[in-house]
Amino acid sequence: MFKQVAKQVATQAGRNFSTTNQNNYKVAVCGASGGIGQPLSLLMKLNPLVTELSLFDIVHTPGVAADLSHIDTKSTTNGFKGSEELDSALKGADVVVIPAGVPRKPGMTRDDLFNVNAGIIKDISTSIARQCPKAMVAIITNPVNTCVPIAAEILKKAGVYDPNRLFGVSTLDVVRARAFIGHALNVDPQKVEIPVIGGHSGVTILPILSQCKPKYTGSDADIQALTVRIQEAGTEVVKAKAGAGSATLSMAYAGARFAGSLLRGLNGEKNVIECSYVQSNVTEATFFSTPLVLGKNGIQENLGLPKLNDFEKKLLEAAIPELKNNIKKGVDFAKN
Ligand SMILES: NC(=O)C1=CN([C@@H]2O[C@H](COP(=O)(O)OP(=O)(O)OC[C@H]3O[C@@H](n4cnc5c(N)ncnc54)[C@H](O)[C@@H]3O)[C@@H](O)[C@H]2O)C=CC1
Ligand SMILES: O=C([O-])CC(=O)C(=O)O
């Protein structure tokens, strides 16, 4: 009877669920009081798969948690403040989303954030290894290209690293590509499908416009300009915010979409596909974003490189050395 009802609900929702759904997950947000953290936590509070929302930051989390806890959704919300409460915040989490750390100001590169943010990722990863070694970990903190290898090394040192459960969040690049293409083609951006592969900074961001659906019909000059706009979209926001930080609201949306996809995969939904920056043997770079099928154990299948045209092959060639440097910097930091 229960199975029948569950199947009916799944069919009504138009989704392909298995009938062994758990439907109750603990999500921890680290950096929950920040420009991304607050709206991201709000969106996670609205996710029906979440039953426990754990908010960690070094400031303000009691207030953020009290505020969100008055929303009439089923999840409980708890705030944890300061490094001494990090372990409690992460204990038993199924998904950990990390937007902790400093953002860019005009004139800075993402790599300029390394000195502050590398240590933050190291500390949070160390606690993850102790408190929720099986969690899906989604790193938003920049430089993503370097922070993900740092987390991998820390988890390796603790003997709990599972490359299928560690993700760099590059979803905002896909979200932006869909927005820009949708508006250029005058179609609903939600109907646009486009892989954005590589990493998450400048030339390492590779929008594969040749594989866009519906077909992107711009001229070669349009393709060149749109590619650069997607690669530099973060800087566009940093400049527009004029010293008040970088993308927060669009990132919260993108982060909630990615965390939501991790939860849907965990919950047995089929065909959940996202691009994300993960350990990879698809190219010479040992971390690389490609489309992934997400499932109960994280990455179920890496769908590999989409078909590339000559222009995109050149973009890939330019990205690899930069990515390799970014990755080495993270590995060296964590090893020493
Ligand atoms: N992956 C992506 O596509 C994007 C990444 N980002 C990155 O996300 C990060 C956060 O950006 P914003 O929210 O705008 O910054 P923010 O400064 O508004 O918030 C950061 C939060 O992290 C907290 N924090 C600092 N140290 C911490 C620690 N040790 N543990 C826990 N929390 C700590 C701060 O108290 C603050 O509440 C930045 O590194 C930024 O570059 C931003 C946009 C897009
Ligand atoms: O540009 C930044 O510093 C923040 C970021 O990663 C983005 O908006 O893509």
XYZ file of C-alpha atoms and ligand atoms in Angstrom:
389
model
C 0.000 0.000 0.000
C 2.735 2.440 1.040
C 4.754 1.508 -2.034
C 1.759 2.152 -4.226
C 1.156 5.597 -2.732
C 4.852 6.480 -2.932
C 4.925 5.468 -6.580
C 1.834 7.532 -7.276
C 3.279 10.617 -5.604
C 6.531 10.177 -7.531
C 4.663 9.834 -10.814
C 2.514 12.854 -10.020
C 5.640 14.890 -9.402
C 6.786 13.819 -12.876
C 9.969 12.349 -11.450
C 11.516 8.966 -11.514
C 12.009 7.949 -7.862
C 12.908 4.599 -6.423
C 10.433 3.520 -3.736
C 13.079 3.383 -0.993
C 13.351 7.127 -0.522
C 14.627 8.352 2.792
C 13.252 11.876 2.414
C 14.952 13.178 5.559
C 18.404 14.594 5.341
C 20.629 16.759 7.475
C 22.194 19.647 5.584
C 24.941 21.767 7.123
C 25.824 25.196 5.719
C 29.288 26.493 6.720
C 29.501 30.261 6.320
C 25.740 30.508 6.876
C 25.704 34.150 8.013
C 27.328 35.547 4.879
C 26.093 37.154 1.689
C 25.657 33.724 0.080
C 25.106 31.788 3.298
C 21.904 33.527 4.393
C 19.865 33.269 1.172
C 21.294 29.777 0.563
C 20.156 28.703 4.030
C 16.721 30.165 3.305
C 16.486 28.125 0.104
C 17.617 24.964 1.913
C 14.953 25.640 4.567
C 12.402 25.469 1.729
C 13.700 22.137 0.378
C 11.241 19.357 1.323
C 14.024 16.722 1.448
C 15.704 18.535 4.346
C 14.615 17.680 7.897
C 17.563 19.161 9.785
C 19.307 22.376 8.838
C 22.530 23.114 10.674
C 23.950 26.614 10.299
C 27.601 27.235 11.118
C 29.560 30.492 11.005
C 32.017 32.382 13.183
C 29.392 35.151 13.687
C 25.607 35.721 13.853
C 24.335 32.138 13.417
C 22.072 32.164 16.505
C 20.152 35.052 14.940
C 20.046 33.630 11.430
C 18.862 30.269 12.798
C 16.194 31.855 15.037
C 14.878 33.844 12.081
C 14.741 30.854 9.678
C 13.262 28.563 12.341
C 9.998 30.562 12.199
C 9.389 29.468 8.593
C 6.640 26.848 8.443
C 8.541 24.038 6.732
C 9.302 20.684 8.349
C 13.041 21.052 8.944
C 14.447 22.009 12.330
C 17.040 24.795 12.237
C 19.985 25.109 14.612
C 22.747 27.705 14.739
C 26.357 26.968 15.745
C 28.855 29.786 16.294
C 32.637 29.722 16.524
C 35.204 27.022 15.849
C 34.415 25.257 19.141
C 30.920 24.490 17.781
C 31.992 23.332 14.301
C 32.074 19.630 15.214
C 28.542 19.761 16.648
C 27.276 21.581 13.547
C 28.629 18.904 11.205
C 27.823 15.787 13.245
C 26.023 13.259 11.048
C 25.399 15.671 8.134
C 24.378 14.091 4.817
C 25.288 17.167 2.770
C 27.711 19.955 3.701
C 27.624 23.152 1.636
C 30.516 25.569 2.167
C 30.289 29.263 1.281
C 32.655 30.264 4.138
C 35.421 32.760 3.469
C 36.249 36.145 2.014
C 34.906 37.337 -1.343
C 36.698 39.438 -3.983
C 36.886 43.211 -4.221
C 37.452 45.013 -7.560
C 40.959 44.396 -8.934
C 41.395 41.042 -7.166
C 41.530 37.601 -8.782
C 39.923 34.586 -7.150
C 43.437 33.278 -6.498
C 44.088 36.372 -4.328
C 41.602 34.853 -1.819
C 43.797 31.789 -1.314
C 45.757 33.081 1.702
C 42.643 33.488 3.850
C 40.309 30.867 2.421
C 42.713 27.907 2.178
C 42.976 27.712 5.981
C 39.195 27.920 6.374
C 38.690 24.981 3.991
C 41.393 23.020 5.785
C 39.690 23.473 9.180
C 36.204 22.634 7.920
C 37.477 19.554 6.015
C 39.273 18.328 9.136
C 36.023 18.521 11.076
C 34.069 16.839 8.237
C 36.521 13.907 8.412
C 35.693 13.521 12.118
C 31.966 14.185 12.160
C 30.444 13.234 8.798
C 33.027 11.360 6.692
C 30.321 10.004 4.347
C 28.739 13.403 3.639
C 28.463 14.909 0.173
C 30.656 18.019 0.382
C 29.985 20.980 -1.930
C 32.613 23.737 -1.876
C 31.553 27.209 -3.003
C 34.503 29.056 -1.410
C 36.999 30.570 -3.862
C 39.386 29.821 -5.364
C 37.275 26.702 -6.058
C 39.973 25.306 -8.390
C 42.369 25.149 -5.422
C 40.022 24.693 -2.448
C 38.663 21.343 -3.718
C 42.158 19.744 -3.970
C 42.904 21.077 -0.456
C 39.800 19.354 0.923
C 40.697 16.146 -0.959
C 44.169 16.058 0.602
C 42.842 16.708 4.112
C 40.226 13.963 3.755
C 42.917 11.619 2.352
C 45.180 12.302 5.333
C 42.283 11.348 7.622
C 41.724 8.155 5.586
C 38.125 9.009 4.640
C 38.443 10.509 1.138
C 35.844 9.370 -1.363
C 36.299 11.218 -4.689
C 32.656 10.544 -5.532
C 31.515 12.708 -2.614
C 33.603 15.878 -3.001
C 32.402 18.636 -5.340
C 33.429 22.141 -6.362
C 30.319 24.162 -7.098
C 30.512 25.558 -10.643
C 26.737 25.622 -11.093
C 26.661 29.423 -11.269
C 28.561 29.229 -14.572
C 25.815 27.001 -15.988
C 23.079 29.226 -14.526
C 24.668 32.309 -16.103
C 25.147 30.609 -19.472
C 21.453 29.632 -19.462
C 20.409 33.174 -18.538
C 22.562 34.891 -21.179
C 21.672 32.410 -23.956
C 17.961 32.365 -23.088
C 17.761 36.139 -23.301
C 19.881 36.277 -26.482
C 17.702 33.672 -28.239
C 14.465 34.931 -26.688
C 13.685 31.526 -25.159
C 12.940 30.632 -21.546
C 16.384 30.247 -19.852
C 14.958 27.280 -17.921
C 14.654 25.444 -21.255
C 18.321 26.005 -22.204
C 20.735 23.086 -21.751
C 24.454 23.810 -21.914
C 27.492 22.070 -20.452
C 30.029 24.404 -18.824
C 33.163 22.410 -18.083
C 36.717 22.934 -16.750
C 37.157 24.972 -13.588
C 35.729 28.076 -11.955
C 37.903 31.076 -12.830
C 38.534 33.076 -16.017
C 39.981 30.976 -18.839
C 39.316 27.728 -16.969
C 35.533 28.256 -17.388
C 34.619 26.537 -20.668
C 31.060 27.051 -21.913
C 30.491 24.502 -24.689
C 28.201 26.579 -26.878
C 28.377 24.079 -29.765
C 26.379 21.636 -27.612
C 23.740 24.147 -26.539
C 20.092 23.138 -26.811
C 18.299 24.900 -28.421
C 21.110 25.566 -30.887
C 22.957 28.825 -30.248
C 22.696 30.668 -33.546
C 25.137 33.579 -33.029
C 28.012 34.466 -35.398
C 31.637 33.534 -34.608
C 32.076 37.018 -33.116
C 28.960 36.498 -30.961
C 30.287 33.115 -29.783
C 33.638 34.671 -28.874
C 31.959 37.542 -26.982
C 29.479 35.293 -25.168
C 32.255 32.887 -24.139
C 34.277 35.735 -22.627
C 31.161 37.157 -20.915
C 30.460 33.811 -19.217
C 34.132 33.469 -18.217
C 34.181 36.999 -16.771
C 30.650 37.127 -15.349
C 31.877 36.934 -11.738
C 34.104 39.973 -12.370
C 31.123 41.781 -13.951
C 29.280 41.436 -10.607
C 32.354 42.322 -8.510
C 32.734 45.574 -10.530
C 29.019 46.404 -10.311
C 29.026 45.858 -6.524
C 31.973 48.285 -6.339
C 33.638 46.979 -3.182
C 30.566 45.393 -1.562
C 31.577 41.839 -2.502
C 30.775 39.417 -5.310
C 27.750 37.448 -6.517
C 25.621 36.351 -3.566
C 21.977 35.996 -4.624
C 22.598 34.227 -7.943
C 25.171 32.056 -6.140
C 22.692 31.177 -3.412
C 20.237 30.125 -6.129
C 22.948 28.085 -7.902
C 24.188 26.549 -4.628
C 20.670 25.550 -3.623
C 20.124 24.000 -7.043
C 23.347 21.976 -6.719
C 22.713 20.908 -3.108
C 19.136 20.065 -4.139
C 20.498 17.837 -6.916
C 22.824 16.067 -4.447
C 19.793 15.420 -2.221
C 17.686 14.188 -5.146
C 20.485 11.774 -6.091
C 20.825 10.625 -2.476
C 17.096 10.108 -2.390
C 17.149 7.681 -5.310
C 15.911 9.958 -8.070
C 17.224 8.868 -11.468
C 18.902 10.968 -14.174
C 20.048 13.786 -11.901
C 22.773 15.477 -13.935
C 24.948 18.456 -12.938
C 28.307 19.803 -14.059
C 30.708 20.000 -11.119
C 34.446 20.317 -10.471
C 35.584 16.931 -9.153
C 38.550 14.558 -9.178
C 38.812 13.517 -12.783
C 40.801 11.563 -15.353
C 39.007 13.088 -18.326
C 41.900 15.482 -19.102
C 45.448 16.028 -17.823
C 44.041 18.144 -14.976
C 43.386 15.943 -11.958
C 40.289 17.998 -11.041
C 37.920 19.050 -13.802
C 34.238 19.795 -14.241
C 32.164 17.704 -16.649
C 28.521 16.607 -16.557
C 27.980 14.003 -13.809
C 25.131 11.653 -12.992
C 24.444 11.970 -9.247
C 23.133 9.091 -7.155
C 22.963 7.591 -3.686
C 26.765 7.453 -3.420
C 27.542 10.782 -5.049
C 28.998 10.557 -8.540
C 27.344 7.579 -10.193
C 28.846 8.271 -13.614
C 31.152 10.907 -15.079
C 29.743 11.654 -18.532
C 33.121 12.975 -19.687
C 33.959 15.634 -22.245
C 31.135 16.765 -24.477
C 31.967 16.924 -28.209
C 34.158 20.014 -28.787
C 34.636 22.086 -31.946
C 38.024 23.597 -32.874
C 37.344 26.855 -31.012
C 36.428 24.936 -27.852
C 39.477 22.656 -28.193
C 41.659 25.800 -28.119
C 39.832 27.027 -25.012
C 40.499 23.672 -23.355
C 44.210 23.857 -24.257
C 44.429 27.304 -22.635
C 42.656 26.122 -19.489
C 44.748 23.049 -18.654
C 48.045 24.703 -17.559
C 46.158 27.195 -15.372
C 44.093 24.417 -13.789
C 47.195 22.302 -13.140
C 48.841 25.254 -11.333
C 45.717 25.903 -9.273
C 45.506 22.227 -8.280
C 49.203 21.951 -7.401
C 48.930 25.004 -5.157
C 46.135 23.318 -3.187
C 47.893 19.960 -2.910
C 51.155 21.621 -1.782
C 49.325 23.705 0.828
C 47.551 20.697 2.317
C 50.673 18.489 2.288
C 52.839 21.057 4.075
N 31.715 29.017 -6.487
C 31.159 30.130 -6.927
O 30.597 30.160 -8.033
C 31.163 31.366 -6.097
C 31.949 31.459 -4.973
N 31.938 32.572 -4.185
C 32.791 32.577 -2.994
O 32.020 32.287 -1.831
C 32.697 32.790 -0.673
C 31.715 33.531 0.234
O 31.227 34.679 -0.415
P 30.196 35.681 0.337
O 29.112 34.918 0.982
O 29.859 36.737 -0.628
O 31.146 36.295 1.475
P 30.707 36.957 2.874
O 31.905 37.662 3.415
O 29.456 37.725 2.709
O 30.370 35.695 3.777
C 31.336 34.779 4.160
C 30.952 34.207 5.496
O 31.955 33.258 5.861
C 32.124 33.395 7.262
N 33.377 32.812 7.695
C 34.622 33.340 7.715
N 35.493 32.465 8.224
C 34.791 31.348 8.537
C 35.128 30.101 9.115
N 36.369 29.819 9.491
N 34.154 29.199 9.264
C 32.875 29.470 8.900
N 32.497 30.632 8.361
C 33.450 31.554 8.196
C 32.029 34.882 7.530
O 31.769 35.150 8.903
C 30.881 35.260 6.620
O 29.636 35.178 7.279
C 33.837 33.662 -1.217
O 35.051 32.960 -1.138
C 33.449 33.895 -2.663
O 34.546 34.165 -3.487
C 31.128 33.635 -4.477
C 30.296 33.582 -5.579
C 30.280 32.486 -6.491
O 33.731 36.287 -9.037
C 33.832 36.002 -7.836
O 34.753 36.346 -7.108
C 32.751 35.155 -7.256
C 32.505 34.026 -8.171
O 33.198 33.034 -8.161
C 31.523 34.221 -9.236
O 30.684 35.141 -9.149
O 31.566 33.444 -10.189
